[in-house]
Tab-separated table of C-alpha atoms in Angstrom:
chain	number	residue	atom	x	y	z
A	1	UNK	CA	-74.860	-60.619	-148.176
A	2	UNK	CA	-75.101	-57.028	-146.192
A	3	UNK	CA	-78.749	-56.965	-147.258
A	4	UNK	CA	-79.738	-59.969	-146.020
A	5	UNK	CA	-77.753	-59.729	-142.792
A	6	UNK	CA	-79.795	-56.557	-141.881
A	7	UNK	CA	-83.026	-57.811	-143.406
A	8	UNK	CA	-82.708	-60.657	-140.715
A	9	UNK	CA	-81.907	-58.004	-137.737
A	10	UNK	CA	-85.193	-56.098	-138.722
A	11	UNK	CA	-87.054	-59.322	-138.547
A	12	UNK	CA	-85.788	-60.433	-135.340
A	13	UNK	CA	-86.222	-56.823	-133.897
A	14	UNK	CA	-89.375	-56.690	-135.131
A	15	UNK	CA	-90.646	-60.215	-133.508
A	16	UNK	CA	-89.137	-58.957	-130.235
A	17	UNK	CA	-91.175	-55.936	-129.978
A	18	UNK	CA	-94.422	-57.341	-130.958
A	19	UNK	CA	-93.473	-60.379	-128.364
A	20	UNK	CA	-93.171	-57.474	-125.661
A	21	UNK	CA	-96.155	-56.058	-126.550
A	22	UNK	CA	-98.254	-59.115	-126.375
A	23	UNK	CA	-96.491	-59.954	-123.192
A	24	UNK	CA	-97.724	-56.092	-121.677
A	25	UNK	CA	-101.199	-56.547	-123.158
A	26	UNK	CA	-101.610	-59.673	-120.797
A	27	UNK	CA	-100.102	-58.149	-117.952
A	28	UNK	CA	-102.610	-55.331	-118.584
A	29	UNK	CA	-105.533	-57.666	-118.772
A	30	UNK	CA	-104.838	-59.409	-116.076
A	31	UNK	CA	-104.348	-56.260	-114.116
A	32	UNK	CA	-107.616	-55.232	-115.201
A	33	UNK	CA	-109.157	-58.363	-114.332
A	34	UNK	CA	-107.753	-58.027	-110.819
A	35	UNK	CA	-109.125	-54.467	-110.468
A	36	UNK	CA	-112.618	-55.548	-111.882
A	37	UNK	CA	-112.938	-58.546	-108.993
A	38	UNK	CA	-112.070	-56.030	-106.193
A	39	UNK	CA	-114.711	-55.207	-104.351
A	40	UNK	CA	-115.824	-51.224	-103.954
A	41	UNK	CA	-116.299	-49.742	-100.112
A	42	UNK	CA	-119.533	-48.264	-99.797
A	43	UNK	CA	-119.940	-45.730	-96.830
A	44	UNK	CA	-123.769	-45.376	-95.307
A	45	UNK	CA	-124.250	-43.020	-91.987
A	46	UNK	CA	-126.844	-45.085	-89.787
A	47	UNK	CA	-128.950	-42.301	-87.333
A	48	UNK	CA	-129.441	-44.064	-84.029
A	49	UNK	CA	-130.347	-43.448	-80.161
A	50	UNK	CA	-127.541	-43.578	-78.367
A	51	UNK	CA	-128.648	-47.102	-76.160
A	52	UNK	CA	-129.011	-49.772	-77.428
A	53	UNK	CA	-129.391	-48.428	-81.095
A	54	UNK	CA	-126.197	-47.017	-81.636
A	55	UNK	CA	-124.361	-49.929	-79.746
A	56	UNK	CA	-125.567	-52.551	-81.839
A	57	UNK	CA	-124.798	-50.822	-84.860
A	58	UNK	CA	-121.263	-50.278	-83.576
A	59	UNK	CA	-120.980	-53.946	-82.873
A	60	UNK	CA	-121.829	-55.044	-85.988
A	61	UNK	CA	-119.398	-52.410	-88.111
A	62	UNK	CA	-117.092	-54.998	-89.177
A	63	UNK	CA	-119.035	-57.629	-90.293
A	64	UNK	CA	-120.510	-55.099	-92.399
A	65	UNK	CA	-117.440	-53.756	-93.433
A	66	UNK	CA	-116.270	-57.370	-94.457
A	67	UNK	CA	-119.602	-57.570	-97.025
A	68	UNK	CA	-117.545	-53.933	-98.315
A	69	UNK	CA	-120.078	-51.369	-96.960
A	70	UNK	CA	-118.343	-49.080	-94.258
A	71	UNK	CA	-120.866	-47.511	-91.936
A	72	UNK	CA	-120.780	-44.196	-89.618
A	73	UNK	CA	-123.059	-44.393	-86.809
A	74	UNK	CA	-124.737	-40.882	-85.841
A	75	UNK	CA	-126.585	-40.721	-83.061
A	76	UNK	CA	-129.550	-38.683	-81.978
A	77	UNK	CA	-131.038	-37.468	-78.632
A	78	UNK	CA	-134.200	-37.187	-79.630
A	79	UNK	CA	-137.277	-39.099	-81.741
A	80	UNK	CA	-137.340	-36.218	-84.525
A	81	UNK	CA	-133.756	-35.173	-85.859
A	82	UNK	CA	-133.190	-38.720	-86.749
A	83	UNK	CA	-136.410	-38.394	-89.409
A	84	UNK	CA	-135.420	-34.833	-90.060
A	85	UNK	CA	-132.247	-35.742	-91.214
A	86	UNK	CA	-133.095	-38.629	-93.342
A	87	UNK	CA	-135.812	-36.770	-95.030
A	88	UNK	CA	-132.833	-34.259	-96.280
A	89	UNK	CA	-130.409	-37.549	-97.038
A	90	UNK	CA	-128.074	-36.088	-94.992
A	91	UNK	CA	-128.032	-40.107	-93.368
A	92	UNK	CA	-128.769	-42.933	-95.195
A	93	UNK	CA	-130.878	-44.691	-92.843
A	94	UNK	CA	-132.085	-44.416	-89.243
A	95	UNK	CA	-132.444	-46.919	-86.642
A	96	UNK	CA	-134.451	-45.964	-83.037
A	97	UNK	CA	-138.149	-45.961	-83.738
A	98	UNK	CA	-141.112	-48.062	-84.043
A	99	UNK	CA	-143.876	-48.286	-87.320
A	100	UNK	CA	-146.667	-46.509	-85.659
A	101	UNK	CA	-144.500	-44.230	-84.760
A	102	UNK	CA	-143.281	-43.877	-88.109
A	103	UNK	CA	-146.626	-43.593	-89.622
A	104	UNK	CA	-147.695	-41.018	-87.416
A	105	UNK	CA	-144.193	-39.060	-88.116
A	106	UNK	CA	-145.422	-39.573	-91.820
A	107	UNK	CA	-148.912	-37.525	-91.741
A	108	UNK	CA	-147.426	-34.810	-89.216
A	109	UNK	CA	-144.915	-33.620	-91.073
A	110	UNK	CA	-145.278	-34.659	-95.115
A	111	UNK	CA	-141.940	-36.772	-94.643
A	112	UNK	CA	-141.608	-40.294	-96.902
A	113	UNK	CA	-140.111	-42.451	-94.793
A	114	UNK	CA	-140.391	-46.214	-95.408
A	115	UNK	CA	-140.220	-49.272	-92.662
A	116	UNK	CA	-137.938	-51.833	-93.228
A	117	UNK	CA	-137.534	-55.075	-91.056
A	118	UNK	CA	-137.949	-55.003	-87.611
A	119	UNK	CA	-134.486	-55.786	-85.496
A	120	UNK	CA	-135.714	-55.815	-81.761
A	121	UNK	CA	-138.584	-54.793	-78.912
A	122	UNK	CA	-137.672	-52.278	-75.724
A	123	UNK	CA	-140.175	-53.453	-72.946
A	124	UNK	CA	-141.666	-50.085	-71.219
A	125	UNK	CA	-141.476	-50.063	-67.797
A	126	UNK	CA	-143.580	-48.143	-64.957
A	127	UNK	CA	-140.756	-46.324	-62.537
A	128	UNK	CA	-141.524	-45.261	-59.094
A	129	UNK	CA	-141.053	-41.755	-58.864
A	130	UNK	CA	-141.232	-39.710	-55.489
A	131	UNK	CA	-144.023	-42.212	-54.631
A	132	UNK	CA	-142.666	-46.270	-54.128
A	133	UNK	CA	-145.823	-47.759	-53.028
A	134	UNK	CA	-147.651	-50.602	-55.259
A	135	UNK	CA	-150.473	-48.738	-55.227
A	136	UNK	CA	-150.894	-45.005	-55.801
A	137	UNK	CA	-151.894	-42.771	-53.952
A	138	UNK	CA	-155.598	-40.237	-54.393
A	139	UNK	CA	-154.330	-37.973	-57.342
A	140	UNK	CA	-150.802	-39.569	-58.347
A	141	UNK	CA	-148.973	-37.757	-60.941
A	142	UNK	CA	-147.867	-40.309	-63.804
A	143	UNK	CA	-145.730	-39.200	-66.579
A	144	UNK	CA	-145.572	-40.833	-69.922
A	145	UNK	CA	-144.028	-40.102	-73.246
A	146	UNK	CA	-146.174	-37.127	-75.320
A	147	UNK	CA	-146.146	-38.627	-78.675
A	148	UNK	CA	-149.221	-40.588	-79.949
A	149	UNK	CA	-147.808	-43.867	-80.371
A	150	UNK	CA	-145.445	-44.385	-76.677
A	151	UNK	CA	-148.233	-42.762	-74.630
A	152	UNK	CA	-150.968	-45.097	-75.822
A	153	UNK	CA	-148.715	-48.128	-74.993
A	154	UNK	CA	-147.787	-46.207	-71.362
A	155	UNK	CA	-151.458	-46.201	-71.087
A	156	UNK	CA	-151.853	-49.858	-71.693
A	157	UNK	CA	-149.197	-50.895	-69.667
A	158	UNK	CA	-150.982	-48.236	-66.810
A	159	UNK	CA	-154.388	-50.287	-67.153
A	160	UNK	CA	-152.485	-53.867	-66.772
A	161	UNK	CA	-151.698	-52.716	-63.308
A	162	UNK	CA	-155.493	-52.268	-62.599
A	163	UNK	CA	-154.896	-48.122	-62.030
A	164	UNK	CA	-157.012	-47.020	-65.106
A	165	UNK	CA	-159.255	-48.246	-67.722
A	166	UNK	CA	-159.592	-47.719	-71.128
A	167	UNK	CA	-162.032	-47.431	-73.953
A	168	UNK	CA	-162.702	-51.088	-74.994
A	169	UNK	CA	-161.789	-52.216	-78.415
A	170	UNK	CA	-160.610	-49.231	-79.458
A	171	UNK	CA	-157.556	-49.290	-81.496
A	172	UNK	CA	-154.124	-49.196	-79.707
A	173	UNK	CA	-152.459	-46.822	-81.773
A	174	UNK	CA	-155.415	-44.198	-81.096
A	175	UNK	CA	-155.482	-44.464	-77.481
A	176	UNK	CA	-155.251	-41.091	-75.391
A	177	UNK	CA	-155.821	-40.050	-72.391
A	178	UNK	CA	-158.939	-38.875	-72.891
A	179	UNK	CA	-159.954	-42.444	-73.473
A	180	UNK	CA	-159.800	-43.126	-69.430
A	181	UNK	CA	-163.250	-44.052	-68.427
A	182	UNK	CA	-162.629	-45.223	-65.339
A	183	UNK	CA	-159.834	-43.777	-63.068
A	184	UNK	CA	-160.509	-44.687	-58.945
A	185	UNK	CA	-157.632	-43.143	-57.830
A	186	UNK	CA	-157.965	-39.722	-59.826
A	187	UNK	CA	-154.473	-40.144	-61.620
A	188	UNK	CA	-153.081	-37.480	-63.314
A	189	UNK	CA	-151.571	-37.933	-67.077
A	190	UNK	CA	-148.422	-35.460	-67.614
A	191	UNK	CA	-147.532	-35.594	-70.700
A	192	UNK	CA	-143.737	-35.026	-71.294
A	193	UNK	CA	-140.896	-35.378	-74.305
A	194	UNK	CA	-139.801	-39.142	-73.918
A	195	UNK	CA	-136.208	-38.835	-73.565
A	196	UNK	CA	-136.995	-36.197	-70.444
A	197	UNK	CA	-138.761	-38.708	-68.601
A	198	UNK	CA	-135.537	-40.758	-66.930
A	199	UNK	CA	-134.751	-37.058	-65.691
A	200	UNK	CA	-137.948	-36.025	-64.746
A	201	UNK	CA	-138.779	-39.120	-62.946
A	202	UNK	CA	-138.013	-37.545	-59.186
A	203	UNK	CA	-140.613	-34.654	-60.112
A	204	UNK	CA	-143.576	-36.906	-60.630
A	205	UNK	CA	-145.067	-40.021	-58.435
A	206	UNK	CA	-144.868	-42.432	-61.241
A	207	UNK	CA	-143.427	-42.408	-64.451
A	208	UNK	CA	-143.616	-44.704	-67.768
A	209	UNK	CA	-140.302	-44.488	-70.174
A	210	UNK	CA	-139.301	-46.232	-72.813
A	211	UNK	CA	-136.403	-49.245	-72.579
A	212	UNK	CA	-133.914	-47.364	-74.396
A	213	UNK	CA	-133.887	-43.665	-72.419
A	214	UNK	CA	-134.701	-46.205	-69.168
A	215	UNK	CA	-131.132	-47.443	-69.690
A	216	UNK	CA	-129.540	-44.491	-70.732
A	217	UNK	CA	-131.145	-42.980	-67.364
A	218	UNK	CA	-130.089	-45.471	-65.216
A	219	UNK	CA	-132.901	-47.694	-64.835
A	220	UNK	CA	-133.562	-51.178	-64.730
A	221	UNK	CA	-136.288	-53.724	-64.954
A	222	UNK	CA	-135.993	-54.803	-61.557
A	223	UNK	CA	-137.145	-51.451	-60.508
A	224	UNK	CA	-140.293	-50.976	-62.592
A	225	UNK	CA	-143.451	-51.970	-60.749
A	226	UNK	CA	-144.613	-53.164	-64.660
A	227	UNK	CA	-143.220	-54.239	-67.825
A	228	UNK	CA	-144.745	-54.983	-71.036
A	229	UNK	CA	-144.442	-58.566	-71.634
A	230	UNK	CA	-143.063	-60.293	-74.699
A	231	UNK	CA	-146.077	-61.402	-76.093
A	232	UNK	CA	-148.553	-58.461	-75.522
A	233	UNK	CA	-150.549	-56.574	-78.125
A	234	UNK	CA	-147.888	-53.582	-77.750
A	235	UNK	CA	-144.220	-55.587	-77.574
A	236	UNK	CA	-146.000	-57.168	-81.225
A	237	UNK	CA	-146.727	-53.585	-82.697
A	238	UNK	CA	-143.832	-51.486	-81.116
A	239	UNK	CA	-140.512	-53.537	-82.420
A	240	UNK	CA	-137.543	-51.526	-83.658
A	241	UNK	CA	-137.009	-50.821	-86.821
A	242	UNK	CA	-134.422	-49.578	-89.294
A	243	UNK	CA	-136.371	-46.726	-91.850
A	244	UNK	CA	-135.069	-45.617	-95.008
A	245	UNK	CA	-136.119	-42.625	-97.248
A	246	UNK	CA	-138.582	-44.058	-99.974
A	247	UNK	CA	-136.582	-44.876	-102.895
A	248	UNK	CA	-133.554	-46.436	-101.153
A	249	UNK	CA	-135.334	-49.692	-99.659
A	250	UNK	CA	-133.846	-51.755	-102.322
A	251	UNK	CA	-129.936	-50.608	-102.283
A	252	UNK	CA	-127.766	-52.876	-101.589
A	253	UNK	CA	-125.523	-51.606	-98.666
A	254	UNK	CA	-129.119	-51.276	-97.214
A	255	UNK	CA	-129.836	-55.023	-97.537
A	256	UNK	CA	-126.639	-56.082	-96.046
A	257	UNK	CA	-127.202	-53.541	-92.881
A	258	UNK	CA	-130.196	-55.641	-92.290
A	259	UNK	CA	-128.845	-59.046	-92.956
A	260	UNK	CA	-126.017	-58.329	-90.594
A	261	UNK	CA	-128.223	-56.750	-88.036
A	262	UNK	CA	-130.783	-60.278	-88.175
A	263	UNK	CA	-127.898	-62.880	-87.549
A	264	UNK	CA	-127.413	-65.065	-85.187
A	265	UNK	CA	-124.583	-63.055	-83.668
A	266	UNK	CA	-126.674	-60.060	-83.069
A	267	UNK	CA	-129.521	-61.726	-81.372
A	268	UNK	CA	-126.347	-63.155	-79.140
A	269	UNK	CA	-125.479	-59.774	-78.288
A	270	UNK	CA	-128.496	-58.553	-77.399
A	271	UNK	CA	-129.366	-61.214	-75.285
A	272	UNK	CA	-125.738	-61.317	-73.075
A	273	UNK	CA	-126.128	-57.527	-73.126
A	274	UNK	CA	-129.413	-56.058	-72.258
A	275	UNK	CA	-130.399	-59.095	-70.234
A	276	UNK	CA	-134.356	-59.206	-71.021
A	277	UNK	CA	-134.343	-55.046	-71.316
A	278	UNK	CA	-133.942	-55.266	-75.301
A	279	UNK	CA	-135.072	-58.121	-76.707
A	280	UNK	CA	-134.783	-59.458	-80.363
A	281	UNK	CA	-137.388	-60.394	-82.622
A	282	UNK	CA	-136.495	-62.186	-85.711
């Protein structure tokens, strides 16, 4: 009778510890499960110009950070650290510069930096200097920006005023000054760094600078004798663009940067915020 009485008390022990077993492999599982359906952070640092770059990637952190990536914005003074520095991966991606810029950043210095989409267009604008009149005067100093790309567009936008003309038909990316032909009022082409040119603009007559350093400087539209316009050969060439190192165009923290940077919101914000000076083009 003693047998059986303890034969029963294994069984039943027995049963209980396999039940509590079972029970903790579930609980496991489903713990597992949970930890499987989480979604992982991603961090990316974005190089930007400090206006309007940097702003709009700052306004669009936590939408971003929603889709799991979280982003640090690092931003540049200058058109060449921001290449520099994704060349070495020490960013992820950059945001401030234009494709024929790009390209020519490309030959110059052996980099492989690839174009993504395009987020937005920063009219240039021609800035009165020490002279104000509509016209210049015999011999006018102009400055414009001394890289390749931004001084043929100052160029352009120079010759829509009727001050200059250029070699016909060439192409726009290739224009320099030496392709004035004709040039009645003897203007002078200084050729400067572009984010010197909003300080500079007091030592010259005239001066052409780009939308974002013409913010940062203090500018607005209403004070440039000449804009690009919207639809010109240059504001279709020279949009904005966000540039990764070759290799990375097809990560995925990548793809969501520039799905949050084209929505509806964005093009919003730029529009309430920059009033005409930056405007979006998707």
């Amino acid at each position: 009778m003693m047998k059986k009485w303890i034969v029963a008390m294994i069984l039943l022990l027995t049963v209980g510890v396999l039940a509590a077993c079972g029970g903790g492999g579930n609980n496991s599982d489903q713990k597992a499960d949970g930890s499987d359906q989480k979604q992982e952070t991603k961090k990316i640092v974005v190089g930007a110009s400090a206006v309007p770059h940097a702003e709009i990637l700052e306004h669009v952190k936590d939408k971003l950070k929603e889709q799991g990536v979280e982003m640090e914005v690092k931003v540049f003074d200058d058109y060449v650290l921001p290449n520099t520095a994704l060349e070495e991966k020490q960013i992820d991606a950059n945001y401030f510069q234009t494709v024929p810029y790009l390209d020519e950043f490309n030959k110059k210095h052996n980099t492989h930096i690839k174009a993504l989409d395009g987020i937005h267009l920063e009219p240039m604008g021609l800035y009165p200097g020490k002279e104000k009149a509509a016209e210049p005067k015999n011999g006018a100093v102009i400055a414009i920006p001394d890289d390749v790309s931004n001084g043929a567009r100052a160029l352009k936008l120079i010759e829509s005023k009727g001050w200059i003309k250029l070699t016909p038909g060439k192409e726009l990316n290739s224009l320099s000054k030496q392709d004035i032909v004709e040039n009645p009022h003897n203007i002078q082409i200084k050729e400067m760094q572009a984010s010197m040119l909003p300080r500079a603009i007091n030592e010259v007559d005239y001066a052409v600078i780009n939308g974002n350093y013409a913010m940062e400087g203090g500018l607005t539209f209403d004070q440039a004798l000449a804009v690009e316009k919207k639809d010109s050969d240059a504001a279709k060439t020279f949009a904005n663009i966000v540039a990764v190192k070759e290799g990375d165009e097809n990560r995925e923290e990548i793809k969501k940067l520039i799905e949050v940077l084209k929505s509806e919101d964005v093009k919003k914000f730029i529009d309430e915020k920059y009033k005409g000076a930056v405007i979006p083009v998707f």
